[in-house]
Tab-separated table of N, CA and C in Angstrom:
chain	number	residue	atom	x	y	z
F	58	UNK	N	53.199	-102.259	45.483
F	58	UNK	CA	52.048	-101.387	45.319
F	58	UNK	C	50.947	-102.129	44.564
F	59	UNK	N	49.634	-101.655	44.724
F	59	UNK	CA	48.580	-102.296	44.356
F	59	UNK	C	48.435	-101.763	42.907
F	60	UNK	N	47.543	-101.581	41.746
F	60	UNK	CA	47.014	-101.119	40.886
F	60	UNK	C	46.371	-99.960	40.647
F	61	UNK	N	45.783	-100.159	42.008
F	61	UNK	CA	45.181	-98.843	42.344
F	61	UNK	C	45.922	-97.745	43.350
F	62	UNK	N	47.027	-98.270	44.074
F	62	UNK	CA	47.900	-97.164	44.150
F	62	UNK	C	48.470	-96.644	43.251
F	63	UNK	N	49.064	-97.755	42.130
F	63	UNK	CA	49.495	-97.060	41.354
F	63	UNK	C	49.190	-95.756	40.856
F	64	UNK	N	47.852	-96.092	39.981
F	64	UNK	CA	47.039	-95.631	39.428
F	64	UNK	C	46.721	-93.959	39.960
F	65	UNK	N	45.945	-94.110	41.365
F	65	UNK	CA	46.306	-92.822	42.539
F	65	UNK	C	47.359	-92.295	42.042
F	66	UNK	N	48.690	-92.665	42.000
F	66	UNK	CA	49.791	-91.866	41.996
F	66	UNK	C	50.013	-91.416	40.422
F	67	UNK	N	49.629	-92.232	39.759
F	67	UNK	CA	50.081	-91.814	38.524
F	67	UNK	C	49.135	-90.251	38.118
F	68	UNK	N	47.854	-90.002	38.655
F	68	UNK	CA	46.971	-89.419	38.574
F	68	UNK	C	47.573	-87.858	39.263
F	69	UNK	N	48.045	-88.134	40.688
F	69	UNK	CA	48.228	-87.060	41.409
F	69	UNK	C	49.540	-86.590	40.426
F	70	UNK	N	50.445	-87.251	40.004
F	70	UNK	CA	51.445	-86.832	39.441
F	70	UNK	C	51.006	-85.752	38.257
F	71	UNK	N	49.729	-86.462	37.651
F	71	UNK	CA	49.402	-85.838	36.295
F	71	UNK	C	48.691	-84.327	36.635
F	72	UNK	N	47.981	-84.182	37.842
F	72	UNK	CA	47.121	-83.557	38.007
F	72	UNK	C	48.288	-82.511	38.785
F	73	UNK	N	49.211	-82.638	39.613
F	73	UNK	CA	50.613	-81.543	39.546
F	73	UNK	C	51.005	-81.120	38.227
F	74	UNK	N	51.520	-82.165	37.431
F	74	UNK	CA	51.458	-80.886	36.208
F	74	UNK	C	51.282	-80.158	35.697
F	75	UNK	N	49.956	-80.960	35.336
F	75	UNK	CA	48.859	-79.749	34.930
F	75	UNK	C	48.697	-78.889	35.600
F	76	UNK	N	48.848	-78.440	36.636
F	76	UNK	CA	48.774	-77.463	38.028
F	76	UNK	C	50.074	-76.289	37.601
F	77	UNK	N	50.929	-77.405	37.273
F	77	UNK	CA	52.172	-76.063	36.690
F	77	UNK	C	52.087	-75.620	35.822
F	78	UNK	N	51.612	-76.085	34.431
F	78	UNK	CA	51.692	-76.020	33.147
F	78	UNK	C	50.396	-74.860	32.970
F	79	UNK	N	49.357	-74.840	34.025
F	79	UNK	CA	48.546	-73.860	33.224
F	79	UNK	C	48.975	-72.486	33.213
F	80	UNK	N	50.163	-71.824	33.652
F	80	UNK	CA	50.800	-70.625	33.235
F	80	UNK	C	51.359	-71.061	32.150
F	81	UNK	N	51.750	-71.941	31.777
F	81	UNK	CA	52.535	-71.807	30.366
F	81	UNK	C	51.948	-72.548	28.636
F	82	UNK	N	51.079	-73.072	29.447
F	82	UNK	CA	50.192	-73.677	28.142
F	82	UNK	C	49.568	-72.642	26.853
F	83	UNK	N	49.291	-71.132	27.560
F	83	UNK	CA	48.988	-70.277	26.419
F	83	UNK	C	47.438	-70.821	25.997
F	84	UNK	N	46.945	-71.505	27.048
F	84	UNK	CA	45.037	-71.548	27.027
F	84	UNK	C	44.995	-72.869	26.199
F	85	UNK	N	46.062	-73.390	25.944
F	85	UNK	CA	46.355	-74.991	24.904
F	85	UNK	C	45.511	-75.919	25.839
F	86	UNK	N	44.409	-76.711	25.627
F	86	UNK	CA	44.041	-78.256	26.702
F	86	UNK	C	44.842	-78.870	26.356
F	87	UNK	N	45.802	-79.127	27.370
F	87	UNK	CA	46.400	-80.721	27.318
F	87	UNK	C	45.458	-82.123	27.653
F	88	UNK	N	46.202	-83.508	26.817
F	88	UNK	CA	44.973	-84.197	26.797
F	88	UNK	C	45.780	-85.170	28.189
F	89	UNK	N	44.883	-86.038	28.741
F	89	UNK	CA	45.435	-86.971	29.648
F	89	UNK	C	46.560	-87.525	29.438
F	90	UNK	N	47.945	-87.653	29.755
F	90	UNK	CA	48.200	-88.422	29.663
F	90	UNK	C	48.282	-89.959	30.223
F	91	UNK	N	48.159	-91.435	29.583
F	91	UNK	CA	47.599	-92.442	30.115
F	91	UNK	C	48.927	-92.650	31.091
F	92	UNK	N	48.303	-93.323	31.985
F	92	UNK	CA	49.353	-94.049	32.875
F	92	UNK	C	49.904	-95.363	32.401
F	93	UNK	N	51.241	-95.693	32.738
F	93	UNK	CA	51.929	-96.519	31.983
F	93	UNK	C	53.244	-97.110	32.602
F	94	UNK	N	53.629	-97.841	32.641
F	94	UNK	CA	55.390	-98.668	33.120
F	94	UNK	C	55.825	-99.259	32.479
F	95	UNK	N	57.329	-99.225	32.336
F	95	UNK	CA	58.165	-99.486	31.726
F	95	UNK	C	58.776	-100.674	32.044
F	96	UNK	N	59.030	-101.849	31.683
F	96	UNK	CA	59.262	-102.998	32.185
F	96	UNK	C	60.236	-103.276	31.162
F	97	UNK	N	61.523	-103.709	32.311
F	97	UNK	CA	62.924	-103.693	30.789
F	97	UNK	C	63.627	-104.600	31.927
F	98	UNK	N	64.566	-104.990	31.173
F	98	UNK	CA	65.794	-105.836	31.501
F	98	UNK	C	66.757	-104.717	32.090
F	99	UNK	N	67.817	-105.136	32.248
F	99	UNK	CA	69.402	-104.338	32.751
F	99	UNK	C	69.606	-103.792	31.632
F	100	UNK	N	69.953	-104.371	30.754
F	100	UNK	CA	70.318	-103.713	29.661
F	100	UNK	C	69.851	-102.384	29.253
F	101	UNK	N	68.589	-102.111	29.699
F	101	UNK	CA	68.286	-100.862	29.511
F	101	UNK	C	68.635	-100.317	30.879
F	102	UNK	N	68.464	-100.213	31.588
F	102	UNK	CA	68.511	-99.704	32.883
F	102	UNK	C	70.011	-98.904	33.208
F	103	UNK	N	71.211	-100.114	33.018
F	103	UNK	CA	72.380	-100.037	32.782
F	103	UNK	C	72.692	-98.395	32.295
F	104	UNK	N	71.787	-98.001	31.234
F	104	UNK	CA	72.481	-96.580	30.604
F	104	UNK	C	71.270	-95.483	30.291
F	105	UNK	N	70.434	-96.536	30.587
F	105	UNK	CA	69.133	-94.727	31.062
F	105	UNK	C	68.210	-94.622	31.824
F	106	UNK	N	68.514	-93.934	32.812
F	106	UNK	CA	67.877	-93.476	33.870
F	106	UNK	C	65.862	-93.805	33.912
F	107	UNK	N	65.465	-93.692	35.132
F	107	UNK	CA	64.078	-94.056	35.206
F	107	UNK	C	63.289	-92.753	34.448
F	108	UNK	N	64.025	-91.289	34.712
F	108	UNK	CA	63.382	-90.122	34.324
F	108	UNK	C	63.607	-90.440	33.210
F	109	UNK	N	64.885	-90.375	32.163
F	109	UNK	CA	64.688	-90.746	31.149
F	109	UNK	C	63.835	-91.261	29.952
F	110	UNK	N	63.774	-92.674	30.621
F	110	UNK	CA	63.072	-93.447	29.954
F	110	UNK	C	61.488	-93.002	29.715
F	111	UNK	N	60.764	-92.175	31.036
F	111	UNK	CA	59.606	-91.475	31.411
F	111	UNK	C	59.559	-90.800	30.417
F	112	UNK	N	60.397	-89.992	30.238
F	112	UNK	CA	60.589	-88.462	29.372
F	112	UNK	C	60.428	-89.611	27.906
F	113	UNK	N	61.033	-89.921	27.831
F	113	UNK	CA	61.205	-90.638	26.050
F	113	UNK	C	59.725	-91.107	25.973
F	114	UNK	N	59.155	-92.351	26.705
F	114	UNK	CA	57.848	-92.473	26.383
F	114	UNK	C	56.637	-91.137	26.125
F	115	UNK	N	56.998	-90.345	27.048
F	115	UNK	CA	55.724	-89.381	27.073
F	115	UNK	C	56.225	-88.903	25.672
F	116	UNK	N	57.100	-88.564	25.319
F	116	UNK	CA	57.572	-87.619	23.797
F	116	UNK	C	56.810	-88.549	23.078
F	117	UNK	N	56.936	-90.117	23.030
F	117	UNK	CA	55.990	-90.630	21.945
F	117	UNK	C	54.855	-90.771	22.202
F	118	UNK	N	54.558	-90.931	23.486
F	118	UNK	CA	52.767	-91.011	23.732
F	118	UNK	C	52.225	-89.355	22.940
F	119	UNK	N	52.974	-88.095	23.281
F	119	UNK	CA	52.356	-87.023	22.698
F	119	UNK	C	51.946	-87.247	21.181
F	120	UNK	N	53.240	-88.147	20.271
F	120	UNK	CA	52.458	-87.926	19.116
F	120	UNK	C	51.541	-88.085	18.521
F	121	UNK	N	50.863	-88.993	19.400
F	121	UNK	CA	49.342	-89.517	19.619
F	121	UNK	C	48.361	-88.953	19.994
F	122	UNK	N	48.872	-87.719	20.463
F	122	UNK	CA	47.412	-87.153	20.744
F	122	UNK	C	46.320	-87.222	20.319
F	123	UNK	N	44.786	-87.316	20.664
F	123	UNK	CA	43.717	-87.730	20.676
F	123	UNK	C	43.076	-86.324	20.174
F	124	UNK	N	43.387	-84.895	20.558
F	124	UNK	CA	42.937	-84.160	20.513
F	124	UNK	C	43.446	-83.649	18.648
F	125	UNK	N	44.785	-84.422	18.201
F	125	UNK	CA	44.983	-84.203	16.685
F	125	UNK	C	44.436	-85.182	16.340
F	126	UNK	N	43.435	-85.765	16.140
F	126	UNK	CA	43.428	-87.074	15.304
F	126	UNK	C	43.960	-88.265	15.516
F	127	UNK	N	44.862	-88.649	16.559
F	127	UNK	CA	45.566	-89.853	16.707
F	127	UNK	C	45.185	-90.366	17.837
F	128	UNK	N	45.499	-91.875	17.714
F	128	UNK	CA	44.889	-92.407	18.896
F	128	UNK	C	46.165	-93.440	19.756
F	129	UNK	N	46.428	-93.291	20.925
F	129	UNK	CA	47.463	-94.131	21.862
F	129	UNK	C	46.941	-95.284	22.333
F	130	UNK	N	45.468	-95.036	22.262
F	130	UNK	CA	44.901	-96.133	22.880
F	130	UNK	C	44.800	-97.542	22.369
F	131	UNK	N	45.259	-98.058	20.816
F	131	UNK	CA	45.528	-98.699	20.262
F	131	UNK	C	47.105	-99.437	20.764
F	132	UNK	N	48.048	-99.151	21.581
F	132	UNK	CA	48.634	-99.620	21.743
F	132	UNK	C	50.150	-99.503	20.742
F	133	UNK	N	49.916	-98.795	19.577
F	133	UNK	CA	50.875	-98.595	18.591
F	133	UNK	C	52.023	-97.677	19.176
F	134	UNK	N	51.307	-96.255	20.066
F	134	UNK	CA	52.339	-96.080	21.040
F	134	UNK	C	53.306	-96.009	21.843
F	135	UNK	N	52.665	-97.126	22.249
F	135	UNK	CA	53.426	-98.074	23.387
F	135	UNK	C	54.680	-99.126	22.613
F	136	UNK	N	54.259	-99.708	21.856
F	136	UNK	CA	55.140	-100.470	20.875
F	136	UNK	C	55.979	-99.414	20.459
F	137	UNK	N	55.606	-98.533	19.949
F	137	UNK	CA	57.086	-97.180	19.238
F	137	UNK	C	57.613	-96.605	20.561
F	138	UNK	N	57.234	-96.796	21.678
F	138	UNK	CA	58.215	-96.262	22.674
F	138	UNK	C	59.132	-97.451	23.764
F	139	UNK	N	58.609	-98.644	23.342
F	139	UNK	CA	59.413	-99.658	23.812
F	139	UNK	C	60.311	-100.042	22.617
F	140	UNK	N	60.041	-99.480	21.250
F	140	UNK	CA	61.396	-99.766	20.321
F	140	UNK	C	62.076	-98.929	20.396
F	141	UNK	N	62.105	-97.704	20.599
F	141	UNK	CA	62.701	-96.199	20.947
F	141	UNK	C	63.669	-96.496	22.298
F	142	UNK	N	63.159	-96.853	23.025
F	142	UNK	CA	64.358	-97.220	24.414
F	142	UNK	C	64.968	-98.471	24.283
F	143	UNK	N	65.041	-99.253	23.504
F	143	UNK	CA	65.421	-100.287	22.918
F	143	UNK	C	66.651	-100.051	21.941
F	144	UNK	N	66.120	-99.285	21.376
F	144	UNK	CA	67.430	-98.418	20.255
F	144	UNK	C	68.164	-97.728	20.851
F	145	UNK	N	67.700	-96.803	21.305
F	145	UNK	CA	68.096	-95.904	22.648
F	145	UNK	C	69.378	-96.490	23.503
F	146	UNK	N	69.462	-97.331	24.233
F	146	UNK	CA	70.192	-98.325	24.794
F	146	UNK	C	70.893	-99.215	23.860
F	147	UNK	N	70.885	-99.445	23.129
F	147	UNK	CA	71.892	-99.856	21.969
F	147	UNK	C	72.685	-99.049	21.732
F	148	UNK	N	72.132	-97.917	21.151
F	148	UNK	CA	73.446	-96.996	20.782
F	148	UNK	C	73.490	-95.795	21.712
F	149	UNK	N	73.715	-96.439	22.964
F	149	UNK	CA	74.473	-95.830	24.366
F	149	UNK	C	75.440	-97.149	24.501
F	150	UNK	N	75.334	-98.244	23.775
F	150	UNK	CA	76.331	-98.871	24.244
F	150	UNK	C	76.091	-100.244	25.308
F	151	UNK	N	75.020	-100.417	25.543
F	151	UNK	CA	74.279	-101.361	26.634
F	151	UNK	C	74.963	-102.910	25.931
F	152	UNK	N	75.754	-103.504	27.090
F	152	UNK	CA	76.395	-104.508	26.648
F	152	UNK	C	75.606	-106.229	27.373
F	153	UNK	N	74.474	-105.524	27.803
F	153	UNK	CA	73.445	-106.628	28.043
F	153	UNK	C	72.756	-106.753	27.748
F	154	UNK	N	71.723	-107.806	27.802
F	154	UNK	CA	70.630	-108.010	26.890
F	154	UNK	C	69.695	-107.086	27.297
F	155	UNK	N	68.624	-106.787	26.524
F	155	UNK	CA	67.998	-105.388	26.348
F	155	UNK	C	66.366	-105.534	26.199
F	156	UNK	N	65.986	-105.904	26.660
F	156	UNK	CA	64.259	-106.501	26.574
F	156	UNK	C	63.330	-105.468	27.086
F	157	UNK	N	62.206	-104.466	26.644
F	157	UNK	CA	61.503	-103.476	27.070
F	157	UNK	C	60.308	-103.575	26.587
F	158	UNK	N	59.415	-103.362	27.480
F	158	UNK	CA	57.846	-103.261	27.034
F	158	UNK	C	56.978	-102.184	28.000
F	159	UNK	N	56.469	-101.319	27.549
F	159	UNK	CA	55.687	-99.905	27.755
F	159	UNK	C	54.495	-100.528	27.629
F	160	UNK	N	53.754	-100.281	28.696
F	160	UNK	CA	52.365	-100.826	29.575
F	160	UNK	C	51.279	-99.746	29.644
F	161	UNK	N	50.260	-99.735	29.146
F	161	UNK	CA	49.325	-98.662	29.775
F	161	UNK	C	48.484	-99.372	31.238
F	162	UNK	N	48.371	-98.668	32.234
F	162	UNK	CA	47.305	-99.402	33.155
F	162	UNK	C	46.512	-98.407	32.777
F	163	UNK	N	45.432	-99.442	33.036
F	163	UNK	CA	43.763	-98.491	32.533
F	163	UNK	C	42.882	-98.736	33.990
């Protein structure tokens, strides 16, 4: 895939959500979330799933929200959610080497 498919897809994905979520948001704006990939060794892979790993990053991209005061766009994010699946996979037991890095495409 190109960058810009990506990108397309990561978008349509976001923009379904949000499509579901506005019955349950309670009138809350959710803020964008950035598009992003996960680039890991076996070692992670080995013991957590692709949804997984999705789900774990977005939990830390949220604490960043832009709309509290915090910012993701710095990249600090991304670093706490590639040490998070890193740990994560350690103590699941991952008996291979374990290398992960969380990407924003912009």
């Amino acid at each position: 895939m190109t960058k810009d498919e990506v990108m397309d897809q990561c978008r349509q994905q976001q923009h379904h959500q949000a499509s579901d979520d506005e019955d349950t948001n309670d009138g809350l704006l959710l803020f964008d979330m950035p598009c992003f990939i996960v680039l890991a060794s076996d070692g992670l892979w080995d013991v957590i799933s692709n949804q997984e790993a999705v789900d774990m990053v977005e939990l830390v991209i949220q604490k960043f929200d832009p709309n509290q005061g915090n910012d993701w766009e710095e990249g600090v994010a991304f670093q706490e959610a590639a040490e998070m699946l890193t740990k994560e996979a350690y103590a699941r037991g991952s008996t291979d080497n374990i290398g992960v890095c969380v990407v924003a495409i912009e």
